[in-house]
Structure formats: C-alpha cells, structure tokens
Short mmCIF file of C-alpha atoms in Angstrom, two decimals:
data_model
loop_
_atom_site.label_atom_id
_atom_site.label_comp_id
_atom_site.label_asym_id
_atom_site.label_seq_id
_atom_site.Cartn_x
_atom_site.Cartn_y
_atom_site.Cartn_z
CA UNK A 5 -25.10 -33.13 34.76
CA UNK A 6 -24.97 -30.50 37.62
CA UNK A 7 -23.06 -28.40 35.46
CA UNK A 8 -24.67 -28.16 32.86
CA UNK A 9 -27.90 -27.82 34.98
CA UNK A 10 -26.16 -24.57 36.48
CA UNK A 11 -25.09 -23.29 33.20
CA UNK A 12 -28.47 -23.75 32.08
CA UNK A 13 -30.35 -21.96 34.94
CA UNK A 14 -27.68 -19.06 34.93
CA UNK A 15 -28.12 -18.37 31.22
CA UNK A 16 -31.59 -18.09 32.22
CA UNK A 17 -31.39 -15.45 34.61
CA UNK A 18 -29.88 -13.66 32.11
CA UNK A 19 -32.88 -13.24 29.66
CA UNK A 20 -34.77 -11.08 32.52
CA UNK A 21 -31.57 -9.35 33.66
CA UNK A 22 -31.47 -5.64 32.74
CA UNK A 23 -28.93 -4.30 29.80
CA UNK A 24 -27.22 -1.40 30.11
CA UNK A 25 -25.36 0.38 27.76
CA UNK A 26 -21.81 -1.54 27.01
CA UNK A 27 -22.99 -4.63 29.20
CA UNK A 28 -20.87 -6.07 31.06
CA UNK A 29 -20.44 -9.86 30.98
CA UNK A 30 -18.00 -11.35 33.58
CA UNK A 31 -16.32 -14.63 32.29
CA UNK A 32 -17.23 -16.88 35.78
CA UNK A 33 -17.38 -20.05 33.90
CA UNK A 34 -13.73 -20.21 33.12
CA UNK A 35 -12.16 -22.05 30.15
CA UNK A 36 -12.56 -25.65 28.22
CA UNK A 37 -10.01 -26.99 31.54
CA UNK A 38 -12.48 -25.49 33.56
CA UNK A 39 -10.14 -22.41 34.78
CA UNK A 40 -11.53 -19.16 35.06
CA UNK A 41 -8.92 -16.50 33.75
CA UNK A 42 -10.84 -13.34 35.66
CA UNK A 43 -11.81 -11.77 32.18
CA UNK A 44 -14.84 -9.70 32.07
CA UNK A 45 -15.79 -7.74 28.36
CA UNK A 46 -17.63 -4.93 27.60
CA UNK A 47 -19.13 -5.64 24.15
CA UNK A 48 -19.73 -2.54 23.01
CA UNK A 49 -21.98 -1.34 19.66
CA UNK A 50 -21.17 -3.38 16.60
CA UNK A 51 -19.69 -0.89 14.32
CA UNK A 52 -17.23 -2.41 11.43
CA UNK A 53 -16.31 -5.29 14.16
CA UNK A 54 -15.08 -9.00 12.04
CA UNK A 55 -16.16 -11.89 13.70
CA UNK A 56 -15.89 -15.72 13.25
CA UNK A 57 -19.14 -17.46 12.11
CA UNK A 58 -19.80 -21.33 13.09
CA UNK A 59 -23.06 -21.53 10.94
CA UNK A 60 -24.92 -24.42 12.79
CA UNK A 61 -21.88 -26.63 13.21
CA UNK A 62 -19.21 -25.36 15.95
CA UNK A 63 -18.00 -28.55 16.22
CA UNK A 64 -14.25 -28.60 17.26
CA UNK A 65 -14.47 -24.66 18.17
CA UNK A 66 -13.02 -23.75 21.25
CA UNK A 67 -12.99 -20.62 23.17
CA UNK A 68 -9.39 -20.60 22.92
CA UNK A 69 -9.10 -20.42 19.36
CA UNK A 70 -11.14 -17.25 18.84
CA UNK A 71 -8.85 -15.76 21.90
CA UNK A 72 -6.02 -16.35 19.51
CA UNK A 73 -7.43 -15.04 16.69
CA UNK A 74 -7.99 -12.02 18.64
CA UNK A 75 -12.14 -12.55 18.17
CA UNK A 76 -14.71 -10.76 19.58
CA UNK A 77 -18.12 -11.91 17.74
CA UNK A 78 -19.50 -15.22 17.01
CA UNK A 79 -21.95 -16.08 14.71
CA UNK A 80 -24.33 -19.27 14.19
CA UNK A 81 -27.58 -20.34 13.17
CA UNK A 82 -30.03 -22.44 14.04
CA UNK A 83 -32.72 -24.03 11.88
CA UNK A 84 -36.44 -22.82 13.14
CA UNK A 85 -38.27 -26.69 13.08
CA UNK A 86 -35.35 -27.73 15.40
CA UNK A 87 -37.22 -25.97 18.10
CA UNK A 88 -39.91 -28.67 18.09
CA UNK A 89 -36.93 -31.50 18.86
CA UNK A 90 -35.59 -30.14 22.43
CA UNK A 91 -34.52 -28.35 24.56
CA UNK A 92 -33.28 -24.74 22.42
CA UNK A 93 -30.62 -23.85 24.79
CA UNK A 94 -28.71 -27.18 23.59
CA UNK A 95 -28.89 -27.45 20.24
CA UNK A 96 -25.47 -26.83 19.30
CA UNK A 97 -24.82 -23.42 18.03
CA UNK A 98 -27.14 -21.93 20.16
CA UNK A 99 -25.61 -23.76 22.79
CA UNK A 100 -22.37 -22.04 21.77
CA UNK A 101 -23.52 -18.45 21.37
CA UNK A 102 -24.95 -18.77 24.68
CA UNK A 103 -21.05 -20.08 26.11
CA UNK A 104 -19.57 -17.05 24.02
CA UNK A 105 -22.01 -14.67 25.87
CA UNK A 106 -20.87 -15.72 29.08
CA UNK A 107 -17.17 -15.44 28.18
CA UNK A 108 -18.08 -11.58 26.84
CA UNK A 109 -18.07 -12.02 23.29
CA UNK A 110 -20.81 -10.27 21.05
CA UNK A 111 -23.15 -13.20 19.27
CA UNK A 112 -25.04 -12.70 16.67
CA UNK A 113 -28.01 -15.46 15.82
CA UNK A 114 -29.47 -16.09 12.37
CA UNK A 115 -33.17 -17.75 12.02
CA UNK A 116 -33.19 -20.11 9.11
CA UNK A 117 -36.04 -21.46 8.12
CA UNK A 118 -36.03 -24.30 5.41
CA UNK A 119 -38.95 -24.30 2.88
CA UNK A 120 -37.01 -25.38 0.11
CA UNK A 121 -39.10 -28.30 -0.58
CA UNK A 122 -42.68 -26.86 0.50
CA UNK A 123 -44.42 -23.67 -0.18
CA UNK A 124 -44.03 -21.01 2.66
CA UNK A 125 -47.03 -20.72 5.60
CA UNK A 126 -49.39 -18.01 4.44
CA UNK A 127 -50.09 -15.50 7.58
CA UNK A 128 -53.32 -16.43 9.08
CA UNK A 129 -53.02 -20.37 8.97
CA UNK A 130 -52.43 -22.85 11.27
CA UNK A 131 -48.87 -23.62 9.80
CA UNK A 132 -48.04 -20.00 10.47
CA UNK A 133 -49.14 -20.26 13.80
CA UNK A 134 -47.24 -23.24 14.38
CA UNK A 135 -44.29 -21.59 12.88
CA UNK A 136 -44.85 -18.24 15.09
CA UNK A 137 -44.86 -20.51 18.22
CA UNK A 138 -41.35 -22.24 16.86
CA UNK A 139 -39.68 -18.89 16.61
CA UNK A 140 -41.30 -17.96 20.25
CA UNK A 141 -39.62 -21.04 21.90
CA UNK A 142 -35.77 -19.54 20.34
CA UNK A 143 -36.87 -15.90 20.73
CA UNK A 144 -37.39 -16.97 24.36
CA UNK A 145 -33.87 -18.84 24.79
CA UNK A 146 -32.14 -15.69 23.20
CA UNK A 147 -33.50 -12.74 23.48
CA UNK A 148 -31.75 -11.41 26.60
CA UNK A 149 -28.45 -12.89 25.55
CA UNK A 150 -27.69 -12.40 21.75
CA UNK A 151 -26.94 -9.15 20.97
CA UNK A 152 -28.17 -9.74 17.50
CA UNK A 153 -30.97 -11.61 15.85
CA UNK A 154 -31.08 -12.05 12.46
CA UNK A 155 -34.67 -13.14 10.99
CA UNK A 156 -34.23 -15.23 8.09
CA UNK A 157 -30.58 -17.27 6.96
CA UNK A 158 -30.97 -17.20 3.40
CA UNK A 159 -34.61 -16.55 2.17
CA UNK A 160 -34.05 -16.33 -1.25
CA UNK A 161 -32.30 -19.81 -1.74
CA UNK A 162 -34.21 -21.47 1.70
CA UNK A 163 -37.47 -21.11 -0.47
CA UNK A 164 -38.75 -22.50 -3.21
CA UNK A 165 -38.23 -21.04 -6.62
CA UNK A 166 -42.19 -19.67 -7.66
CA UNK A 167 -41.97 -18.08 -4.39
CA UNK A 168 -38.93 -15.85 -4.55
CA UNK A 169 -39.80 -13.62 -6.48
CA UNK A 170 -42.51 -12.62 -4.41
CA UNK A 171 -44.72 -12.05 -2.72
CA UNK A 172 -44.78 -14.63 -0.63
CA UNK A 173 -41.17 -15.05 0.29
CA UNK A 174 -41.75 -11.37 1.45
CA UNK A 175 -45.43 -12.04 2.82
CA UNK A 176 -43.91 -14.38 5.11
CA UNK A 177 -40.67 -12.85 7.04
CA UNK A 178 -42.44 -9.46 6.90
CA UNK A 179 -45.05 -11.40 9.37
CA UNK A 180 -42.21 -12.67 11.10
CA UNK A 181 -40.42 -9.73 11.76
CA UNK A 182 -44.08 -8.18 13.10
CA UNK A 183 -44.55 -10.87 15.34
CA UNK A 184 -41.01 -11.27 16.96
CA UNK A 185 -40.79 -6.89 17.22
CA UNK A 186 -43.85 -7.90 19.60
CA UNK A 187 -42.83 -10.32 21.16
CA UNK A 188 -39.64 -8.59 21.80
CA UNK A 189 -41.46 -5.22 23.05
CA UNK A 190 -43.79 -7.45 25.71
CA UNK A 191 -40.68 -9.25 26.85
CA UNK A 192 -38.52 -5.93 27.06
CA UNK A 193 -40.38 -3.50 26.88
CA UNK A 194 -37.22 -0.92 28.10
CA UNK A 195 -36.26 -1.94 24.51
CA UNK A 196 -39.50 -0.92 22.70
CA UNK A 197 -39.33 2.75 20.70
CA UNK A 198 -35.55 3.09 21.23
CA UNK A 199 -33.92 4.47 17.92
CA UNK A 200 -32.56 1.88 15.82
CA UNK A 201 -29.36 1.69 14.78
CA UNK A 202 -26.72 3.94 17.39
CA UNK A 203 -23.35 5.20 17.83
CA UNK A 204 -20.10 3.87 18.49
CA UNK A 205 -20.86 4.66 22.04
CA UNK A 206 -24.21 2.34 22.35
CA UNK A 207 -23.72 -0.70 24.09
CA UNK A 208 -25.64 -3.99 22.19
CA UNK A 209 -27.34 -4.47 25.56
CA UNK A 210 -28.82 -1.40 25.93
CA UNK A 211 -32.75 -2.01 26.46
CA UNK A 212 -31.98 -5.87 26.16
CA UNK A 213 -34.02 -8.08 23.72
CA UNK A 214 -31.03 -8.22 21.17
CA UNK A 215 -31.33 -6.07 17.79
CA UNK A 216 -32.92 -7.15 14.88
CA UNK A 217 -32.10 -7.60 11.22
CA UNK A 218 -33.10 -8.86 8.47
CA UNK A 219 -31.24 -11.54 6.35
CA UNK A 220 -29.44 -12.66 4.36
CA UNK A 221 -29.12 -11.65 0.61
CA UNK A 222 -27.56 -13.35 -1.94
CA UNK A 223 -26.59 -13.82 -5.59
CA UNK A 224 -26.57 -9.95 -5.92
CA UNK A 225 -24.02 -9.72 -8.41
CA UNK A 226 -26.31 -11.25 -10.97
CA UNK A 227 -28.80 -9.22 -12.33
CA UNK A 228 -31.74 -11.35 -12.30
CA UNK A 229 -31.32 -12.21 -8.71
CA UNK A 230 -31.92 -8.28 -8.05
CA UNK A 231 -35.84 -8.30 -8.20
CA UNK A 232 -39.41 -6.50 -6.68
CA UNK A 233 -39.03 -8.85 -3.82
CA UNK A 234 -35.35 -8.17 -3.22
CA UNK A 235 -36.43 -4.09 -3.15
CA UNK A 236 -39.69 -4.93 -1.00
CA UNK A 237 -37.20 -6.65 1.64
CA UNK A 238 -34.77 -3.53 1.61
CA UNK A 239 -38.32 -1.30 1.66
CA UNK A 240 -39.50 -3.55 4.61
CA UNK A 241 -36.25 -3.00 6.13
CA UNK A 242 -35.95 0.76 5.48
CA UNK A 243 -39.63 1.32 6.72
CA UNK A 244 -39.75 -0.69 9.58
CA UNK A 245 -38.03 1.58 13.00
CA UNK A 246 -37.28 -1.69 15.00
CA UNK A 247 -35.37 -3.05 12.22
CA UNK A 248 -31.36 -1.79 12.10
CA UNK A 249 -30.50 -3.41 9.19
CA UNK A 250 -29.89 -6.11 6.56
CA UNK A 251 -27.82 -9.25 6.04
CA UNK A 252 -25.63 -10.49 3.09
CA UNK A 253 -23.56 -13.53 2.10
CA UNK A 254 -21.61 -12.58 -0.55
CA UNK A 255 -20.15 -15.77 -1.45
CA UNK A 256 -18.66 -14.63 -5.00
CA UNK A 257 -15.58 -14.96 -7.39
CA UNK A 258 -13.80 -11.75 -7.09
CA UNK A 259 -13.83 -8.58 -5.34
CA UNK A 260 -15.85 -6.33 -7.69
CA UNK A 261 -18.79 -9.28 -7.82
CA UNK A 262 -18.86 -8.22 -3.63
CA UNK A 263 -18.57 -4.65 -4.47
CA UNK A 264 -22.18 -4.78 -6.36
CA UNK A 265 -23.79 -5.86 -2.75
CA UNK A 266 -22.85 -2.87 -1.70
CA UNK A 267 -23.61 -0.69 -4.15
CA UNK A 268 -27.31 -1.97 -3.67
CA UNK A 269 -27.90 -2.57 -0.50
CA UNK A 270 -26.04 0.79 1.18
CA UNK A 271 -28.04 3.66 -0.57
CA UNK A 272 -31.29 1.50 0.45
CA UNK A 273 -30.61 1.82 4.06
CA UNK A 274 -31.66 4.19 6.62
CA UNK A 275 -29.28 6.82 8.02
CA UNK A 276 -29.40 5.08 11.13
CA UNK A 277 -28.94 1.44 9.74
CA UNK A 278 -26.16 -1.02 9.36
CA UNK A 279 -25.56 -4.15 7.54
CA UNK A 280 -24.58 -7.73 8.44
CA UNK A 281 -22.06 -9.93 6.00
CA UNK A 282 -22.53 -12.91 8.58
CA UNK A 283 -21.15 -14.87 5.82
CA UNK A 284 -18.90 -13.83 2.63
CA UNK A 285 -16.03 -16.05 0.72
CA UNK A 286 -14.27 -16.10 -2.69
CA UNK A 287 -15.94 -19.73 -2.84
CA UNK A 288 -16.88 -19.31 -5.96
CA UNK A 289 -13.22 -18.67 -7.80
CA UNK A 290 -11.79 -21.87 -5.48
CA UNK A 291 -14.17 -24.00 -7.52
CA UNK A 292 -13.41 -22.73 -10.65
CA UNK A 293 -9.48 -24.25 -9.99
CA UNK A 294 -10.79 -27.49 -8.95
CA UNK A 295 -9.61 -29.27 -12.41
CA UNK A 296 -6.42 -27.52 -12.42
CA UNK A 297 -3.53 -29.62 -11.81
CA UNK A 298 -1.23 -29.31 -9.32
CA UNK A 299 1.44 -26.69 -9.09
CA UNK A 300 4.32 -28.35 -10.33
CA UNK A 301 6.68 -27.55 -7.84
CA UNK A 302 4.26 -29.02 -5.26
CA UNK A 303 4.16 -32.30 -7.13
CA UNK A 304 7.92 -32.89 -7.38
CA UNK A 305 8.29 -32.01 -3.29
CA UNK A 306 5.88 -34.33 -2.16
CA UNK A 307 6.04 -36.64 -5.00
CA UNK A 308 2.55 -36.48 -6.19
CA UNK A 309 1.59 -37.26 -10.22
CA UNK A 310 2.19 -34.37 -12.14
CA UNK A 311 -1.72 -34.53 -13.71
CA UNK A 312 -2.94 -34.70 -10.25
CA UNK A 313 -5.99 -32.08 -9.60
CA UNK A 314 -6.79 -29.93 -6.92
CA UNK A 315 -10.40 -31.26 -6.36
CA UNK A 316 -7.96 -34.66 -5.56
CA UNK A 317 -5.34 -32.67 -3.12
CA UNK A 318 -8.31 -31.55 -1.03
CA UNK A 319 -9.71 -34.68 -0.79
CA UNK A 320 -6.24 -36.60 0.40
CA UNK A 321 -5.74 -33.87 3.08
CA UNK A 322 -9.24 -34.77 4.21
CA UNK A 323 -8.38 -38.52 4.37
CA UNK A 324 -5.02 -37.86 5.60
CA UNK A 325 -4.28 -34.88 6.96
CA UNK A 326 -1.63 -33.19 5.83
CA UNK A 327 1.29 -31.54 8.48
CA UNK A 328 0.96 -27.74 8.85
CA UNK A 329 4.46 -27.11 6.23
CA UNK A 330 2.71 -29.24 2.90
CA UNK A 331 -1.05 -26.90 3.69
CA UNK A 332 0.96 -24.20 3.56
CA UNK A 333 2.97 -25.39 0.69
CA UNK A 334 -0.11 -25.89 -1.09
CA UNK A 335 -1.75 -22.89 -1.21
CA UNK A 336 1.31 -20.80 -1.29
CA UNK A 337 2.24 -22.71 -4.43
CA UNK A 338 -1.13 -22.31 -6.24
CA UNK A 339 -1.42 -19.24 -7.95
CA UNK A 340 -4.95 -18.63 -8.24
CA UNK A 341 -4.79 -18.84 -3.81
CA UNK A 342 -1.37 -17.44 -3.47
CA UNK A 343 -2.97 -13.85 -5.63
CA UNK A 344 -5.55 -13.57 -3.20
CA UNK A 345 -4.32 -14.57 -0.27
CA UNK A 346 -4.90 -10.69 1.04
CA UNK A 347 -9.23 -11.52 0.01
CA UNK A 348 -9.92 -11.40 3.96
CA UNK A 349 -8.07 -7.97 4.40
CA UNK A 350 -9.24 -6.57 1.13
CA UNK A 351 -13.20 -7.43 1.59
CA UNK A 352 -13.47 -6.48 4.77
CA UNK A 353 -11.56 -3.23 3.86
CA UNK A 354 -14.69 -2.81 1.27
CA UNK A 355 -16.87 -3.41 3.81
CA UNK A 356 -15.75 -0.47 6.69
CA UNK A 357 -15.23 2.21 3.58
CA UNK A 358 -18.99 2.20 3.26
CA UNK A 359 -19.55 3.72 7.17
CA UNK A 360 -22.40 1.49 7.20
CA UNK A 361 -20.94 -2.03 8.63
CA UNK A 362 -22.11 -3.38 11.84
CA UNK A 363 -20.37 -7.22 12.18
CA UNK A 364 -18.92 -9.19 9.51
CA UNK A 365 -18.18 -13.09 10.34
CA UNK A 366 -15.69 -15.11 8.71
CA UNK A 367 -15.66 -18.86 8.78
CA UNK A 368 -13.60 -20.13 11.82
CA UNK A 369 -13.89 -23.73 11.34
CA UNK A 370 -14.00 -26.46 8.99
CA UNK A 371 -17.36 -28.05 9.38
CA UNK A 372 -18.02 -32.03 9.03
CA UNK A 373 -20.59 -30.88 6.20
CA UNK A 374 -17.69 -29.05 4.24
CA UNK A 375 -15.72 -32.10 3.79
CA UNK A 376 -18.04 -34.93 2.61
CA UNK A 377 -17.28 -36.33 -1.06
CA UNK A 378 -15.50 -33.89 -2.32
CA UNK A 379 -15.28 -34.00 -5.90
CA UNK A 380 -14.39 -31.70 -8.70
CA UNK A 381 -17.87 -30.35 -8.62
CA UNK A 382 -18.37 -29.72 -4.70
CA UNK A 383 -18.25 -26.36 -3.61
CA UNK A 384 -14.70 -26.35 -1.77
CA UNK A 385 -15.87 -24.82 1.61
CA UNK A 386 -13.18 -26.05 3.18
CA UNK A 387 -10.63 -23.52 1.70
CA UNK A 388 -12.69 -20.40 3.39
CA UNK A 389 -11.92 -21.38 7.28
CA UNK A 390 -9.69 -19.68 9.06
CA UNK A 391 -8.87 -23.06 11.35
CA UNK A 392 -7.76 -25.91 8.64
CA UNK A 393 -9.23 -28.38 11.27
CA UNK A 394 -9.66 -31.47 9.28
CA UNK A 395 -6.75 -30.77 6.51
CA UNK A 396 -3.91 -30.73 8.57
CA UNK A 397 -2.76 -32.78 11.75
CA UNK A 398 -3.22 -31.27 14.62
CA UNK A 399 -0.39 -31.22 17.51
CA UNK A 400 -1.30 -32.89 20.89
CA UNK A 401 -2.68 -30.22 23.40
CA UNK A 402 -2.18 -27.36 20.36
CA UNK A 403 -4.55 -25.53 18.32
CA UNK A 404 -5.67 -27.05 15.67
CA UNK A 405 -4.23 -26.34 11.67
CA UNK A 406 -4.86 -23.52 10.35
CA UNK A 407 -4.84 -21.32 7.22
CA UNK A 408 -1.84 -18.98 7.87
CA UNK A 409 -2.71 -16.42 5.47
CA UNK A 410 -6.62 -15.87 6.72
CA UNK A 411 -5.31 -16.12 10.48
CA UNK A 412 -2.85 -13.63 10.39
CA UNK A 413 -4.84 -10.50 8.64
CA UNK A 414 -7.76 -11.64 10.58
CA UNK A 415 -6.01 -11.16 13.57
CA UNK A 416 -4.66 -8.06 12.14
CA UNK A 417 -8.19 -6.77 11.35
CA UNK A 418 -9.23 -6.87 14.59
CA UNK A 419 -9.34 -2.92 16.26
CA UNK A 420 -8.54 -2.61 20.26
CA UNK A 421 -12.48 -2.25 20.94
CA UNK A 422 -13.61 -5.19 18.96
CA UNK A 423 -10.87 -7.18 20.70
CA UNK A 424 -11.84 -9.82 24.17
CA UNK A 425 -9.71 -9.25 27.16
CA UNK A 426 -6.68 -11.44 26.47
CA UNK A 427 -7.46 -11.85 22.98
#
C-alpha cells in the first residue's frame, strides 16, 4: 500500500513539474523485481517512432518485454465515463502509461468516448457539462505526463450511425478539443501559443501539458466512409494551431486499402502537422482465411483432421496453448500469413515515406477480449500481437510466446533515437 501511495504522489509531482525540451525521465522505480537498472531516457520529438499499443487492456505487459522489443512508445486508452468510477491514475492503462513515463518511454493516451448506444451531448447541456468535467478529472491525471493526448478513440464507429455523418459527431469533439486546449493553456500556460507540430530536435515535454490530436479515422478505404464530416474533422484539425495532428486505425486487408489513408489524410494536413496510426493491422485478410482448412503439412505433423479450419486452430491454441515450435509452424505453413509475414515492415515503411508520421503503435499483447469465443466469424485479433501471450506456453521466469515474424522486424524498425536505454 505504501508503494503504491508513493508512486501515486510522485506521479503527481510530475503534472506541475516543468518540461524542457527532450525531458528527461530517470527510471528510480526500478523493474517488475523491484531493481532499478540506473536507466534514464530522453524521449525526444515523435517523428516516424513505432510503438506498442495496449488499448485499455495491458494485462500481462511487462516493462521487460517492450525492452526486448527494443520499444520506446506505449499506447492505451481509456474510456471517458470510467472517470466517474475511481481513482484515474489506477485504472489500468492509464495506470500503465503513467509506469512507462517513469521508466522514460514516450506514452501516448487516446480519449474514447462510447455513445454507440445514445445520441452524443449537444454543447450547452448538462450532459456536456458532465462530460467536460469527466475529461477534466483524466486531463488532470495526464496532462504533465503523456506526451500525447489523443481526443477521441474511434468517433466514427463509437457513435451512433444518424450521427456520423455529421454534424453532431463533429459538433461534439470540436467542443471537446476547445475545452481541453483551455484547460491545457490555464494548467500550462508555458505551453499555450507554442507552434504546433516541431522538429526532430523538439523534445515532447517542451511547455508540458502533452500534445494534442485528434482521432482516430477509420474505414477510409471505402468510399462512403469518406464524408462532409470526415473533411470537417481534417478542416477542424487543419484550422485549429493547438492541434498537431490526426489519428488513424487502418485495420484493412492489404497494403494498398492502407495506402488510401494516406492519400487522404496527408495533403489535408498542415505543414507543421503529423499523424498518429495508434492502431493498424491486416485484420481484415486474417478473417477472410478463417474457413480455410489447415495447411496440410501442418495436419500430418501434429496429427490434426485434414478438414480442420483455421477459425478451429486458433481456438485450440487458446484452450491449450500451443509450444513456441507448432505457433510457428502454423503460421509459417499458412500461406495467406507466411506472404505477409513482412506487413509490419512494409506498413510502417508506407507510413515514414510520407515525412508526415509522428508515432505508430503496434499491438504488443494479446488481450483477454481478443480471445473470447472465437468462431469462424470473430475478428481474429489475436493474430496482430506481437507477444502470442495466450497461444503459446510460456517458459517459467521467460517472456512470454511470441509471434517471431512481427517481433523480429519490429525490433528491426526501431531507429537508435526511438530506442530506451537498454532496449
């Protein structure tokens, strides 16, 4: 209880610390053992970094996983009504952006708020205040210790349908955004009128109070999902100088589906913005193999049923995890994984080329939500994450499974500035 008491108070000191340029964060808390290894980072100005994102799960993430993945970003997000149920600085992804931050890692902090099943507050109303006060309550948890905040998750699927197209899905994270850039400027105001966007050579803690973006797109690649609201959020975006950026999940089936995010959202931005692709996957090609049976050369080595599917390999490997050698087998053996097992390096490739990429965040773990009943129809998650934590057995004291071909040009993505002493 003491400890966490301490950790609590010092991450509080550190909302009305001042920033500098390339702050630095000393790592005093020491590991998961509880042994400090002396590291201190300098997190400098997110420019093309790759990340790992947690969403609003990090369960089974450990500090020493991103150091061997070479890491140096973390991503979550927290849902905005779960400010109402406790104490922010513990619910759990905000709990571990906050731990990153003290270990010197850049975090990065998405906003979701879930209207999926009730119409949006309208600006002016009591609701809105009550949702204003909500995003006060994180804002004043995070401000001084994210380095970025992203208002909204996924506004055009977190809302529901006769409101996405506008305007009030726009009505209502435009008031947002005006209400947290104020907040933010009477908090820090060192931070208020500084240029958005910045150099290679800008620290994210110069003039504290994190930077902000807007997020997330999605469903790009499909013409009707490219609408007046979609432009009024870029327009927001492009108009408004506290703003840096944009978000977008391109969760897709191939590379040139990702490419036409780009080709949208880049000429809309500013010459001093950046975008955020907190989340991005070839999801949507996995499930399209879920039916497929098994390769047969799979089958006969572990002596599986020649007509058995994939949708029913995934879901044995949940039940029973598999050893490392039969995941590997697995995907190695299936051609439609096997031909892209390169995705990671070739998106993020995409990404850089443009000039215009601040942090993108790749699934680290598999989350408890990824591997409920899967089925030949569930969205297969689980394939994504660079950790295959709760496919394959992990060894006693080691690091959990993982998915060798993601790991490996993950790690290889990661540049000498974007890296975390001893990562």
């Amino acid at each position: 209880m003491w400890r966490r008491q301490l950790l609590l108070a010092s991450g509080a000191a550190l909302l009305t610390a001042a920033c500098g340029a390339g702050e630095e964060r000393p790592d005093r808390d020491g590991d998961e053992d509880g042994h400090g290894d002396g590291r201190s980072g300098r997190v400098p100005a997110p420019d093309g970094a790759l990340g790992a994102n947690v969403n609003e799960d990090p369960g089974g993430l450990r500090l020493a996983q991103l150091r061997a993945l070479s890491a140096g970003w973390l991503r979550g997000f927290v849902p905005v009504p779960e400010a109402d149920r406790g104490p922010v600085e513990q619910q759990p992804s905000v709990a571990a952006l906050l731990r990153a931050h003290r270990h010197g890692y850049g975090t990065v902090l998405s906003l979701k708020f879930p209207y999926r099943d009730q119409a949006l507050p309208r600006p002016g109303t009591a609701r809105m205040a009550a949702e204003l006060a909500r995003v006060e309550k994180i804002a004043h948890a995070v401000l001084g210790s994210v380095d970025i905040l992203v208002i909204g998750n996924e506004p055009f699927l977190e809302s529901r349908t006769d409101e996405r197209d506008g305007p009030a899905v726009n009505l209502f994270y435009e008031h947002v955004a005006r209400h947290l850039i104020a907040y933010r400027a009477r908090r820090f105001p060192e931070r208020s009128g500084k240029p958005a966007g910045g150099g290679a050579d800008r620290g994210t803690g110069e003039g504290c109070g994190a930077r902000l973006y807007l997020g997330a797109l999605n469903h790009l690649d499909r013409p009707g999902r490219r609408t007046g609201a979609t432009r009024r959020w870029l327009e927001f975006a492009r108009r408004e100088p506290e703003i840096e950026g944009v978000d977008i999940h391109p969760h897709v089936a191939s590379l040139s589906a990702a490419q036409q995010y780009l080709d949208y959202v880049v000429p809309r931005l500013r010459d001093d913005q950046r975008f955020l692709a907190t989340e991005f996957s070839l999801v949507l090609n996995w499930r399209r193999h879920l039916r497929d049976r098994i390769p047969g050369g799979f089958a006969r080595r572990y002596g599986a049923a020649p007509d058995t599917r994939v949708w029913q390999v995934l879901k044995e490997a949940v039940e029973r995890p598999f050893p490392q050698e039969k995941w590997d087998a697995f995907l190695a053996m299936s051609p439609w994984f096997h031909e892209n097992r390169h995705y990671l390096r070739d998106q993020v490739g995409r990404f850089r080329a443009t000039g215009k990429l601040a942090v993108a965040t790749y699934g680290v773990v598999q989350a408890e939500a990824m591997v409920r009943d899967i089925g030949p129809d569930k969205q297969p998650w689980l394939l994504n994450s660079l950790y295959a934590n709760r496919t394959v057995r992990t060894p006693d004291g080691g690091l959990p499974g993982r998915n060798r071909a993601w790991c490996e040009d993950f790690r290889a993505l990661q540049r000498p500035r974007d890296r975390r002493p001893g990562g």
